[in-house]
Amino acid sequence: MPNGPTPEEISKRRTFAIISHPDAGKTTLTEKLLLFGGAIQLAGTVKGRKAARHATSDWMALEQQRGISVTSSVMQFPYDGRMVNLLDTPGHEDFSEDTYRTLTAVDSALMVIDCAKGVEERTIKLMEVTRLRATPIMTFINKLDREGREPMELLDEIEKVLKISCAPITWPIGMGRDLQGIYHLIEDRIYIYQAGEKGRAGTHATIDKLDSDAATEFLGARAQTFRDEVELVRGAAPEFDTKEYLAARQTPVFFGSAINNFGVTELLGSFVRHAPGPQPRETTGRIVEPMEEKLSGFVFKIQANMDPGHRDRIAFMRICSGKYSRGMRLFHVRLGKEMRINDALTFLAADRQHTDEAFAGDILGLHNHGTINIGDTFTEGESLMFTGIPNFAPEMFRRVVLRDPLRMKALQKGLDQLCEEGATQVFRPLRNNDLILGAVGQLQFDVVAFRLQDEYSVQASFDNVNVFTARWVYGKDAKKLDEFRTKAYENLALDHSGALVYLAPTRVNLQLTLERWPDLDFRETREHL
Ligand code: G4P
């Protein structure tokens, strides 16, 4: 068998994530996509799985207590001749780091909007992130079975607030109790809504042609006004243009109700047809094309103890080019070392399983024994590194207080692993043995405390600490750097990877330090390099 990748295998990959404000319906839509993709048999399974996991892992209990979703996973399923990779992202804002990194691993995104609420704050933030890489976006306006805002008004809001032009593909016929169906503007077909329709894909009846007698009869009293409305929409909104969509300047818009399986097949069909396959990616040296023969990829996420029975840690690697086959050797660029990979995982049908091959666009799960960090690049020997994997500046700091000093080793181990995952950042001051944690939100500290207890049997609490912000210190002049190390010793620390960090107690102190050391570079984040 030839070793190189097959172009068809690569071009049929569709790797994407769903972005939305909490409660808009991301979980429900995910479940319906998996259902229609044949990845799961019955609706309710995603939530059912959640519940099953809760039962086996106490750490998930935190999720349950808080009513939030903090884990994320990868699901793969075939649909209409394509291979879809859906990367789930945690919904809570304290976990946005994880979400942002996941968005660097996709080729497109699906935005879910609640028809009653319109564009919400979290959607705005996520759109900003997708914009950094000009990620193409499809839009699903959900919960049509409830009273919502005027469709035109929703499109106006998306255009104004998110600064992207909207091309409606389907258009609602009524809303809430008055919902009759959706009209497909391109197919010229009505999809009839039946409340509580829980069937599989394609069970909704259709009527061809809006100007047919059947349509007149179906629409009844609203026939004329609806036809006028459609004419208005066609006149006012741009037509769907694949080029504009792929350039992230236009978003095709679909209406529906995820919970009622309504409008989802139309969305999925369009998605696999139009969404981009694997895209070229930037590295430190050159642009990597997906069709290149040699494999390359980067790690965007590490998750520990996914399966409490195994206590394993999985590094999620996005394959950017080439093909993986079981047993191949991969070059870990940062360490300059080769590794033989026998047991990589893929995520077909929402279940982890060992795989023999995977292609650019796919996500591989690599067992991690502490040698893989977020941002690491793997190749077949070339020394290049993928860029643009964000690492966020911590905004909150706490000192770890260990209840039982004999558990120090376990604490260190736990913190090292949580750091690797990007769940928190650890700073070790040069002047003492304190352990200072940095996070972007309060919830992160709660999760760290919970997991230290649950997974490492370490009871820890957190004290306030006099740190306002952290800056990673870089300098070309070794003498200057040494001088700084001596003069600023009191406020210096090492991070998880051993990089030098200045912990400024106040804003003024930071300002003065920046002025006093103009030859040094104070960065808000550590580069994943
Ligand atoms: P999220 O992942 O974006 O946070 O949203 P999720 O799917 O959990 O949906 C949030 C709530 O909205 C859920 O109700 C869900 O059932 C409901 N929902 C999703 N899609 C639709 C829809 O098309 N129509 C209507 N009317 N509701 C929808 P919940 O009461 O919070 O949870 P549950 O008890 O139903 O599980």
XYZ file of C-alpha atoms and ligand atoms in Angstrom:
565
model
C 0.000 0.000 0.000
C 1.427 3.440 -0.856
C 2.277 5.512 2.182
C 1.191 8.974 1.082
C -2.186 10.499 1.825
C -5.002 10.221 -0.691
C -6.250 13.644 -1.762
C -9.891 12.443 -1.666
C -9.546 11.336 1.942
C -8.202 14.741 2.916
C -10.565 16.899 0.889
C -13.616 15.150 2.336
C -12.700 16.114 5.912
C -14.897 18.770 7.574
C -13.420 19.861 10.886
C -15.454 22.385 12.829
C -16.673 23.624 16.211
C -19.959 25.079 17.381
C -19.846 28.536 18.909
C -22.689 30.002 20.913
C -23.735 31.728 24.088
C -24.651 29.262 26.883
C -28.223 27.999 26.548
C -28.650 28.795 22.866
C -28.820 25.064 22.135
C -25.279 23.915 21.335
C -25.594 20.616 23.215
C -28.974 19.862 21.674
C -27.754 20.657 18.172
C -24.588 18.575 18.686
C -26.754 15.668 19.677
C -28.981 16.075 16.621
C -26.004 16.323 14.282
C -24.672 13.075 15.739
C -28.080 11.495 15.448
C -28.520 12.462 11.809
C -24.916 11.541 11.118
C -25.720 8.048 12.354
C -23.123 8.396 15.106
C -25.672 7.737 17.816
C -28.892 5.801 17.675
C -31.207 7.761 19.882
C -31.548 11.381 20.795
C -30.738 11.907 24.430
C -27.502 9.997 24.212
C -25.209 12.977 24.617
C -26.941 13.960 27.805
C -27.142 10.303 28.760
C -23.408 9.960 28.305
C -22.913 13.038 30.387
C -24.964 11.467 33.142
C -23.055 8.186 32.895
C -19.785 10.000 33.191
C -21.066 11.872 36.192
C -21.721 8.592 37.844
C -18.171 7.350 37.345
C -16.201 10.499 37.931
C -16.592 12.828 40.856
C -14.793 15.532 39.004
C -17.754 15.706 36.713
C -19.851 16.347 39.800
C -18.466 19.847 39.760
C -19.960 20.284 36.342
C -23.225 18.992 37.621
C -23.263 21.206 40.715
C -22.595 24.241 38.632
C -24.821 23.229 35.782
C -22.086 23.930 33.301
C -20.113 22.009 30.781
C -16.381 22.192 31.368
C -15.129 19.236 29.401
C -14.700 19.076 25.704
C -14.311 16.277 23.281
C -14.023 15.324 19.658
C -16.611 13.418 17.677
C -16.192 12.003 14.213
C -18.919 10.731 11.896
C -19.373 10.180 8.179
C -22.135 12.093 6.405
C -23.017 12.195 2.727
C -19.618 11.001 1.582
C -17.696 13.341 3.888
C -15.991 12.751 7.201
C -17.109 15.234 9.809
C -14.959 16.073 12.856
C -16.913 18.020 15.442
C -14.788 19.582 18.160
C -16.853 20.370 21.211
C -15.922 23.403 23.244
C -16.670 24.110 26.880
C -19.366 26.689 27.360
C -18.400 28.477 30.530
C -16.459 31.682 30.129
C -13.774 30.759 32.633
C -12.780 28.054 30.217
C -12.469 30.309 27.256
C -8.754 29.539 26.920
C -9.628 26.014 26.047
C -12.313 27.156 23.642
C -10.002 29.613 21.944
C -7.339 26.966 21.427
C -9.893 24.555 20.024
C -10.904 27.220 17.525
C -7.330 27.237 16.209
C -7.765 23.572 15.296
C -10.883 23.899 13.097
C -11.428 24.906 9.481
C -14.876 26.379 10.002
C -17.455 27.057 12.706
C -21.172 26.846 13.232
C -22.764 29.671 15.175
C -25.959 28.955 17.113
C -28.225 31.853 18.022
C -31.361 31.813 20.160
C -34.128 33.435 18.102
C -35.518 35.212 21.145
C -32.184 36.512 22.395
C -30.288 37.319 19.223
C -26.554 37.999 19.353
C -25.259 37.535 22.900
C -22.032 38.545 24.582
C -20.186 35.262 24.406
C -20.977 34.849 20.723
C -19.412 38.237 20.071
C -16.190 37.207 21.825
C -16.008 33.884 20.014
C -16.591 35.558 16.673
C -13.642 37.843 17.401
C -11.488 34.772 17.836
C -12.651 33.094 14.636
C -11.920 36.337 12.832
C -8.216 36.140 13.706
C -7.927 33.290 11.232
C -10.794 34.297 8.933
C -12.699 31.116 9.812
C -15.842 30.620 7.681
C -19.060 30.633 9.734
C -22.478 29.079 9.165
C -25.352 30.324 11.317
C -28.237 28.380 12.836
C -31.023 30.428 14.413
C -32.543 28.060 16.958
C -35.734 27.630 18.990
C -38.150 28.625 16.240
C -40.845 26.761 18.160
C -40.754 29.615 20.671
C -41.771 33.196 20.197
C -38.718 34.988 18.901
C -37.718 38.242 17.307
C -38.458 39.180 13.714
C -36.104 37.223 11.405
C -35.109 40.370 9.501
C -34.250 42.096 12.763
C -32.070 39.129 13.778
C -30.158 39.250 10.504
C -29.681 43.007 10.896
C -28.293 42.469 14.359
C -25.848 39.788 13.175
C -24.670 42.073 10.379
C -24.249 45.116 12.612
C -22.846 43.524 15.742
C -20.796 40.721 14.228
C -19.899 42.626 11.076
C -20.611 39.798 8.684
C -23.058 39.809 5.816
C -26.007 37.367 6.130
C -27.315 35.196 3.286
C -30.498 33.440 4.427
C -30.805 29.891 3.076
C -34.017 29.017 4.879
C -36.728 31.385 6.072
C -39.253 30.718 8.854
C -42.967 30.473 8.145
C -44.253 31.849 11.412
C -42.724 31.303 14.822
C -43.637 29.933 18.227
C -47.132 28.474 18.338
C -47.702 29.863 14.908
C -44.735 28.017 13.326
C -45.743 26.233 10.117
C -42.360 25.403 8.676
C -39.367 26.811 6.872
C -39.001 27.776 3.260
C -35.753 26.863 1.500
C -34.859 29.870 -0.635
C -32.475 27.991 -2.904
C -34.428 24.743 -3.313
C -37.768 26.631 -3.556
C -39.250 24.090 -1.153
C -41.322 24.249 2.029
C -40.390 21.965 4.928
C -43.473 21.402 7.060
C -43.089 21.626 10.803
C -44.807 19.160 13.066
C -44.597 19.913 16.763
C -42.792 17.292 18.760
C -41.514 15.571 15.611
C -38.889 13.351 17.162
C -38.264 11.179 14.137
C -35.089 10.676 12.231
C -33.823 12.850 9.423
C -36.099 13.439 6.477
C -39.382 12.720 8.195
C -40.675 16.249 7.778
C -43.039 16.511 4.815
C -42.205 18.977 2.041
C -43.989 20.995 -0.624
C -42.149 21.946 -3.799
C -42.423 25.489 -5.177
C -43.735 28.435 -3.228
C -46.095 29.413 -6.059
C -47.701 25.953 -6.293
C -51.346 25.284 -5.411
C -50.236 22.952 -2.653
C -48.241 25.819 -1.103
C -51.228 28.179 -1.333
C -53.397 25.647 0.388
C -50.800 24.911 3.053
C -50.053 28.556 3.822
C -53.759 29.440 3.929
C -54.482 32.974 5.061
C -50.821 33.961 5.195
C -50.034 32.817 1.618
C -49.863 36.278 0.088
C -48.048 37.998 2.956
C -45.496 35.196 3.099
C -44.818 35.379 -0.638
C -44.384 39.138 -0.314
C -42.031 38.621 2.592
C -39.923 36.164 0.594
C -39.740 38.621 -2.268
C -38.589 41.276 0.150
C -35.960 38.969 1.617
C -34.669 38.043 -1.816
C -34.440 41.719 -2.681
C -32.847 42.886 0.556
C -30.465 40.069 1.487
C -27.477 38.977 -0.580
C -27.539 35.616 -2.329
C -25.360 32.895 -0.907
C -21.901 33.160 -2.428
C -19.469 30.341 -1.610
C -16.437 32.536 -2.190
C -17.694 35.177 0.243
C -18.519 32.494 2.794
C -15.075 30.874 2.498
C -13.476 34.303 2.934
C -15.482 34.695 6.183
C -17.230 37.806 4.846
C -20.653 36.198 4.505
C -22.522 33.706 6.679
C -25.300 31.501 5.294
C -28.214 31.509 7.755
C -30.523 28.594 8.599
C -33.569 28.641 10.843
C -34.883 25.712 12.870
C -35.562 24.065 16.164
C -32.871 21.670 17.274
C -34.957 20.028 19.942
C -37.665 19.219 17.403
C -35.190 17.946 14.800
C -36.371 20.736 12.586
C -34.155 22.485 10.035
C -31.133 20.459 11.139
C -30.818 18.169 8.095
C -30.924 21.152 5.762
C -28.132 22.720 7.781
C -26.023 19.562 7.867
C -26.479 18.916 4.138
C -25.343 22.412 3.280
C -22.531 22.239 5.777
C -20.860 19.137 4.329
C -21.271 20.502 0.801
C -19.951 23.988 1.328
C -17.777 24.059 4.450
C -14.060 24.080 3.679
C -11.865 21.004 3.928
C -8.484 21.144 5.670
C -6.795 24.516 5.152
C -3.121 25.463 4.818
C -1.474 26.438 8.106
C 1.305 28.810 9.060
C 4.453 27.648 10.783
C 7.642 29.338 11.857
C 9.275 28.460 8.556
C 6.679 28.099 5.833
C 3.048 27.423 5.011
C 2.073 23.765 5.348
C -0.400 22.455 2.779
C -2.813 19.694 3.842
C -2.039 17.543 0.796
C 1.666 17.319 1.556
C 2.810 13.740 1.768
C 4.426 14.019 5.187
C 2.447 14.247 8.365
C 2.507 17.343 10.547
C 0.234 18.525 13.328
C -0.003 20.464 16.564
C -1.409 19.823 20.020
C -4.229 22.183 20.960
C -5.536 20.496 24.060
C -4.520 18.113 26.792
C -7.066 16.417 28.942
C -6.180 14.398 31.981
C -8.064 11.519 33.469
C -10.762 11.406 30.817
C -11.402 7.889 31.848
C -10.986 7.575 35.619
C -10.550 3.815 35.192
C -7.367 4.421 33.219
C -6.018 7.619 34.739
C -4.699 8.545 31.343
C -3.832 11.843 29.806
C -4.649 12.501 26.204
C -3.024 15.111 24.005
C -5.316 16.164 21.156
C -3.386 16.751 17.974
C -4.848 18.332 14.877
C -3.288 16.722 11.810
C -2.422 19.562 9.408
C -0.877 17.585 6.571
C -0.340 14.045 5.402
C -1.515 10.837 6.937
C -1.044 8.908 10.152
C -0.658 5.141 10.127
C -0.362 3.010 13.176
C 3.179 2.381 14.340
C 4.701 5.308 12.460
C 7.459 7.392 13.994
C 6.709 11.001 14.800
C 9.246 13.723 15.462
C 8.523 15.798 18.593
C 9.990 19.086 17.392
C 10.370 20.883 20.755
C 12.241 17.962 22.306
C 14.042 17.036 19.096
C 13.067 13.407 19.711
C 11.418 10.641 17.747
C 8.474 8.715 19.175
C 6.816 5.593 17.839
C 3.038 5.946 17.970
C 1.209 2.650 18.285
C -1.857 3.550 20.186
C -3.226 6.850 18.887
C -6.963 7.302 19.293
C -9.606 8.648 16.990
C -13.046 9.612 18.048
C -15.354 7.911 15.615
C -18.992 7.797 16.669
C -18.250 9.607 19.892
C -16.244 6.698 21.203
C -12.525 6.587 21.574
C -10.968 3.806 19.583
C -7.602 2.795 18.303
C -7.045 3.704 14.739
C -4.912 2.454 11.910
C -4.958 5.607 9.890
C -6.025 9.237 10.037
C -5.703 12.134 7.633
C -5.119 15.879 7.581
C -8.168 17.453 9.203
C -8.575 14.624 11.716
C -7.824 14.826 15.405
C -5.569 12.202 16.952
C -5.520 11.421 20.651
C -1.966 10.707 21.803
C -1.280 9.118 25.168
C 0.764 11.611 27.079
C 3.230 10.672 29.765
C 4.287 14.189 30.579
C 6.331 14.908 27.468
C 3.671 16.695 25.422
C 2.614 20.288 26.021
C -0.078 22.398 24.446
C 1.331 23.989 21.316
C 3.772 21.156 20.543
C 4.336 20.309 16.899
C 4.842 16.810 15.506
C 6.298 16.076 12.074
C 8.076 13.276 10.256
C 11.421 14.932 10.872
C 11.182 18.543 9.699
C 11.896 21.183 12.336
C 8.944 23.478 11.920
C 6.478 24.757 14.465
C 2.860 25.771 14.008
C 2.154 29.289 15.190
C -0.901 31.078 16.480
C -1.897 28.803 19.348
C -2.881 31.302 22.018
C -1.774 31.284 25.633
C -3.636 33.775 27.763
C -2.308 36.163 30.344
C -3.522 35.160 33.790
C -5.596 37.856 35.442
C -6.050 36.367 38.915
C -3.405 35.010 41.269
C -3.574 32.856 44.407
C -1.022 31.242 46.693
C -1.558 27.532 47.237
C -1.899 26.486 50.865
C -1.349 22.791 51.437
C -3.235 21.289 54.407
C -0.920 18.294 54.849
C 2.734 19.193 54.188
C 3.518 15.525 53.527
C 1.457 15.736 50.336
C 3.863 18.244 48.771
C 5.099 15.824 46.125
C 1.578 14.869 45.110
C 0.662 18.549 44.944
C 3.597 19.318 42.667
C 2.708 16.416 40.406
C -0.939 17.434 40.245
C -0.088 21.047 39.474
C 2.396 20.026 36.789
C -0.254 17.975 35.071
C -2.938 20.634 35.386
C -0.471 23.137 33.920
C 0.235 20.889 31.009
C -3.466 20.778 30.283
C -3.610 24.553 30.414
C -6.069 24.327 33.331
C -3.963 26.744 35.368
C -0.514 28.335 35.369
C 2.006 27.844 38.173
C 4.666 30.335 39.222
C 7.499 29.480 41.596
C 9.017 32.633 43.121
C 12.834 32.672 43.169
C 12.912 33.945 46.737
C 10.846 31.267 48.489
C 9.070 27.959 48.050
C 5.602 29.361 47.462
C 3.461 28.073 44.659
C 1.424 30.788 43.007
C -1.372 29.944 40.619
C -2.571 32.153 37.819
C -5.929 31.848 36.089
C -8.214 33.828 33.857
C -11.284 33.277 36.036
C -12.318 32.293 39.548
C -13.908 29.031 38.450
C -10.508 27.772 37.344
C -9.292 27.834 40.976
C -12.357 25.869 42.081
C -11.711 23.273 39.429
C -8.032 23.011 40.387
C -8.913 22.534 44.081
C -11.540 19.964 43.192
C -9.293 17.984 40.897
C -6.311 18.075 43.272
C -8.543 16.507 45.874
C -10.263 14.079 43.543
C -7.382 12.897 41.419
C -4.323 13.395 43.617
C -5.822 13.228 47.145
C -4.384 16.625 47.933
C -6.324 19.084 50.020
C -5.362 22.585 49.101
C -6.863 25.997 49.565
C -5.906 29.326 48.098
C -4.829 32.585 49.712
C -4.833 35.999 48.218
C -1.437 37.082 47.081
C -0.003 40.453 46.260
C 0.338 40.007 42.504
C -1.316 42.330 40.044
C -0.077 40.839 36.808
C 2.583 38.613 35.245
C 5.033 39.393 32.448
C 7.304 36.890 30.721
C 10.777 38.418 30.509
C 12.871 38.080 27.397
C 16.141 39.786 26.474
C 18.869 39.311 23.896
C 21.542 40.804 26.127
C 22.484 38.120 28.673
C 24.283 40.662 30.890
C 21.224 42.888 31.135
C 19.073 39.889 31.905
C 21.438 38.841 34.710
C 21.417 42.337 36.112
C 17.648 42.331 36.068
C 17.578 38.934 37.751
C 19.599 40.351 40.639
C 17.832 43.684 40.954
C 14.282 42.383 40.589
C 14.904 39.106 42.433
C 12.097 39.717 44.928
C 9.448 39.777 42.225
C 10.763 37.128 39.893
C 9.445 33.619 39.446
C 9.758 30.662 37.103
C 6.751 29.277 35.296
C 5.908 25.633 34.674
C 8.383 25.408 31.805
C 11.164 27.236 33.640
C 10.682 30.549 31.815
C 11.415 33.762 33.723
C 8.359 35.744 34.816
C 8.061 39.114 36.514
C 5.201 39.203 39.038
C 4.272 42.844 39.440
C 2.568 43.701 42.744
C 0.878 46.826 41.357
C 0.188 48.580 38.099
C 2.545 51.400 39.080
C 5.315 48.959 39.873
C 4.872 47.380 36.452
C 4.986 50.766 34.771
C 8.189 51.747 36.578
C 9.824 48.419 35.794
C 9.004 48.754 32.100
C 10.540 52.245 32.096
C 13.645 51.189 33.986
C 14.429 48.210 31.751
C 13.767 49.401 28.209
C 16.150 46.810 26.718
C 14.127 43.890 28.007
C 10.983 42.527 26.514
C 8.019 42.079 28.906
C 5.367 39.914 27.279
C 1.857 39.242 28.482
C 1.963 35.613 27.475
C 4.505 32.923 27.019
C 4.849 31.933 23.407
C 4.010 28.324 22.762
C 7.389 27.816 21.171
P -26.185 24.959 25.356
O -25.473 23.671 25.139
O -25.979 25.951 24.260
O -25.975 25.574 26.690
O -27.759 24.664 25.272
P -28.593 23.327 25.422
O -28.533 22.529 24.181
O -28.288 22.667 26.700
O -30.049 23.962 25.449
C -30.437 24.888 26.439
C -31.914 24.737 26.702
O -32.642 25.077 25.512
C -32.318 23.314 27.041
O -33.410 23.396 27.941
C -32.783 22.763 25.733
O -33.701 21.702 25.868
C -33.460 23.993 25.130
N -33.544 23.949 23.666
C -32.591 23.601 22.769
N -33.068 23.686 21.511
C -34.343 24.085 21.616
C -35.367 24.359 20.662
O -35.208 24.218 19.462
N -36.560 24.777 21.177
C -36.789 24.926 22.503
N -37.987 25.331 22.884
N -35.849 24.681 23.409
C -34.643 24.267 22.981
P -33.276 23.194 29.470
O -34.624 23.313 30.038
O -32.201 24.072 30.008
O -32.706 21.752 29.570
P -33.463 20.371 29.397
O -34.135 20.169 30.685
O -34.404 20.500 28.244
O -32.378 19.411 29.136
